[in-house]
mmCIF file of C-alpha atoms in Angstrom:
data_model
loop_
_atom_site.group_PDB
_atom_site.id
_atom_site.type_symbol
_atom_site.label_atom_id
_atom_site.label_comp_id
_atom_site.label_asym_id
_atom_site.label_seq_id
_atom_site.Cartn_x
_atom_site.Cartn_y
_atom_site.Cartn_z
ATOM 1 C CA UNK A 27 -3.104 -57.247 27.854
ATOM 2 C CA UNK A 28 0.361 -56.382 28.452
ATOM 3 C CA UNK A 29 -0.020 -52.859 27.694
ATOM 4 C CA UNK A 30 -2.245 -52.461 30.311
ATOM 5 C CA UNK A 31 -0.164 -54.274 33.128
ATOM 6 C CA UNK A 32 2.805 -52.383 31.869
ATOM 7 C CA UNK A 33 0.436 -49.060 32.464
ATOM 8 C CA UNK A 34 -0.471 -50.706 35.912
ATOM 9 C CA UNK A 35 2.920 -51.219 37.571
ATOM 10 C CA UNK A 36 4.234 -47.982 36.402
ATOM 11 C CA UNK A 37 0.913 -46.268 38.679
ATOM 12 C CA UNK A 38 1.691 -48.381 41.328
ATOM 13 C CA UNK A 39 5.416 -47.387 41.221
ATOM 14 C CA UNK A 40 4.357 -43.511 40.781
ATOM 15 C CA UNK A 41 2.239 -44.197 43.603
ATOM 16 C CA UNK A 42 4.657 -45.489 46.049
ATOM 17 C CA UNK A 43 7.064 -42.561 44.725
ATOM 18 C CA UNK A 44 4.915 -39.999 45.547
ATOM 19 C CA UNK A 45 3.599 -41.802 49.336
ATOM 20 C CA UNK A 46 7.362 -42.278 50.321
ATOM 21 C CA UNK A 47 8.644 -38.450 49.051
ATOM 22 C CA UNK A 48 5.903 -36.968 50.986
ATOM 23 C CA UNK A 49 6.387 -39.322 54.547
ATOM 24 C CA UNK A 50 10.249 -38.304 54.056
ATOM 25 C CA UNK A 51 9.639 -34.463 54.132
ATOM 26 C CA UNK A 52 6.846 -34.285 57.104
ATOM 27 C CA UNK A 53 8.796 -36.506 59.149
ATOM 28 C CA UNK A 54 11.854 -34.755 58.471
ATOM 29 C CA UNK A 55 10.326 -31.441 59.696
ATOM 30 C CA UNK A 56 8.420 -32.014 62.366
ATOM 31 C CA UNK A 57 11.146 -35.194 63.724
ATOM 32 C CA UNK A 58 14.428 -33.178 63.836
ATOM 33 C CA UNK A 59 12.916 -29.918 66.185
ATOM 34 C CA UNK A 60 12.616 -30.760 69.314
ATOM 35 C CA UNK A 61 10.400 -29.250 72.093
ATOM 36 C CA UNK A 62 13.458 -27.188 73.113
ATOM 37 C CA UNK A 63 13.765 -25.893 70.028
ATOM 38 C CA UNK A 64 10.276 -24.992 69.057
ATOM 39 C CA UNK A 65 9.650 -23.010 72.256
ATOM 40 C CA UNK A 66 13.065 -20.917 71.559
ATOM 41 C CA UNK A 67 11.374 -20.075 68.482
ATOM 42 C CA UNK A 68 8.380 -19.156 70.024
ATOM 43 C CA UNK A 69 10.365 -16.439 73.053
ATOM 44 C CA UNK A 70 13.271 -15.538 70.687
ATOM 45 C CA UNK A 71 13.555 -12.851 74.108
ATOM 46 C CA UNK A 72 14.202 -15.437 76.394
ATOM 47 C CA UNK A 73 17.182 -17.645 77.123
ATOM 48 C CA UNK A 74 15.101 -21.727 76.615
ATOM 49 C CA UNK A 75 17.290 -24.016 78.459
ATOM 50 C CA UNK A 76 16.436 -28.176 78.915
ATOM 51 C CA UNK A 77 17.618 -29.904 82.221
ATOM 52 C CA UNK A 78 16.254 -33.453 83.583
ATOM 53 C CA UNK A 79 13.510 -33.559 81.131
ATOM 54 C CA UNK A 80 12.152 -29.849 81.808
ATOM 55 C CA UNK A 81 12.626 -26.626 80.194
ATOM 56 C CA UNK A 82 13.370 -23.554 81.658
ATOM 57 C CA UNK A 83 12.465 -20.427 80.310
ATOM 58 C CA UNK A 84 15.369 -18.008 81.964
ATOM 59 C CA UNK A 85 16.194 -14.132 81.912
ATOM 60 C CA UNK A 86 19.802 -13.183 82.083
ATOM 61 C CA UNK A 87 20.382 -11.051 85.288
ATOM 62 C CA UNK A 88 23.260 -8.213 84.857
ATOM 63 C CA UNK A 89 25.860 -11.241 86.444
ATOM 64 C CA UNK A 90 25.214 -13.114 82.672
ATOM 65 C CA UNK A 91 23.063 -15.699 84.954
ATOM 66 C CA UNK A 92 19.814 -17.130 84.257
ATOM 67 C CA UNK A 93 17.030 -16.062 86.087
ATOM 68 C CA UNK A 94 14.320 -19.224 86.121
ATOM 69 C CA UNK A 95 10.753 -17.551 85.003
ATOM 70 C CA UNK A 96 8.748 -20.269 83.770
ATOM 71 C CA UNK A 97 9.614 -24.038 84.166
ATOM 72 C CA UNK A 98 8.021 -26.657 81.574
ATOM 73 C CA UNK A 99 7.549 -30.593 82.772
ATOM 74 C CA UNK A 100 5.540 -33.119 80.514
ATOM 75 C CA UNK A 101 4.257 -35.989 83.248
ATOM 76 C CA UNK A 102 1.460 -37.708 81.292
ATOM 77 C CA UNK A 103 0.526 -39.159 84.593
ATOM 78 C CA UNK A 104 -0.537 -35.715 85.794
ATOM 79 C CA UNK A 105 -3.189 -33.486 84.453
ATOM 80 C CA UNK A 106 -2.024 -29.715 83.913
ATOM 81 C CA UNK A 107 -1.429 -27.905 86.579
ATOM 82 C CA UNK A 108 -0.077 -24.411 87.623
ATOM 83 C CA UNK A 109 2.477 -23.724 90.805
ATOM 84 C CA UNK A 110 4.336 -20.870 91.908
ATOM 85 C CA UNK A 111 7.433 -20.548 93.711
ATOM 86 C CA UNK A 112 7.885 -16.868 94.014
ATOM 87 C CA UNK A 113 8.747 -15.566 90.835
ATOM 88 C CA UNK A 114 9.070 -18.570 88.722
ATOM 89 C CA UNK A 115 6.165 -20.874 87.865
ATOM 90 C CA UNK A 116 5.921 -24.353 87.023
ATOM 91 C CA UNK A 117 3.436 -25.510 84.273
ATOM 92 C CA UNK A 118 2.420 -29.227 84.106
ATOM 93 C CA UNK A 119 1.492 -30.599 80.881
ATOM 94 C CA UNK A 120 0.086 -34.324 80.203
ATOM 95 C CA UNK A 121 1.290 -33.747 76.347
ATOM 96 C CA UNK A 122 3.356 -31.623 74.642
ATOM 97 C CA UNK A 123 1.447 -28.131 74.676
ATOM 98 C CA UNK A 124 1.123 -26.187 71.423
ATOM 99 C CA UNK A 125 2.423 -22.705 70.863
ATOM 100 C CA UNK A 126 -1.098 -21.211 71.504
ATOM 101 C CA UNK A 127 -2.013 -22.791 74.689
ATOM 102 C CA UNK A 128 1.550 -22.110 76.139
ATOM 103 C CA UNK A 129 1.515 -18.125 74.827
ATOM 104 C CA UNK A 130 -1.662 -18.279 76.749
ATOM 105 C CA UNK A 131 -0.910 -19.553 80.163
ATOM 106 C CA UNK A 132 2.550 -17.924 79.976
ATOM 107 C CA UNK A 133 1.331 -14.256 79.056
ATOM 108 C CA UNK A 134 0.949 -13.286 82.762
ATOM 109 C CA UNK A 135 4.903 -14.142 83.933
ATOM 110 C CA UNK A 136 6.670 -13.421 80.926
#
């Protein structure tokens, strides 16, 4: 009999082991990039900059300043929505957007 609860605590530790390990390394990856960062990696072109909770997707004009294209807010009070201000836009989001959905709806002013 003590075989086998010997055998059944070392499971249960391998078990825990194994749970923990894997938690550590998703949340690591997906906790320490923020939004910021993710769409910088996404237009490696473009110059991402994050001011009062929105990020700007900016050109830099021939005087080294940015030039506002697209502007990113996340209200989860609002549905998405779409305005434009001349040449920069302003996208909406309710949620974070992923990389697809915001390659999409940015494609036309990029």
């Amino acid at each position: 009999m003590e075989k086998y609860l010997v055998v059944a605590i070392v499971i249960a530790i391998c078990i825990v082991m194994v749970i923990y390990t894997q938690r550590g390394e998703s949340s690591s990856r997906s906790g320490n990039t923020s939004f910021k960062d993710i769409v910088q990696k996404e237009f490696v072109k473009y110059k991402v900059i994050e001011r009062n909770q929105t990020i700007m997707i900016c050109e830099i004009n021939h005087r080294n300043e940015p030039d506002e294209l697209v502007l990113i807010r996340i209200d989860p009070n609002q549905k998405k929505n779409r305005r434009s201000f001349g040449r920069r836009v302003t996208f909406t989001y309710p949620k974070q957007p992923s990389i697809g959905e915001m390659r999409k709806d940015f494609a036309p002013y990029l």
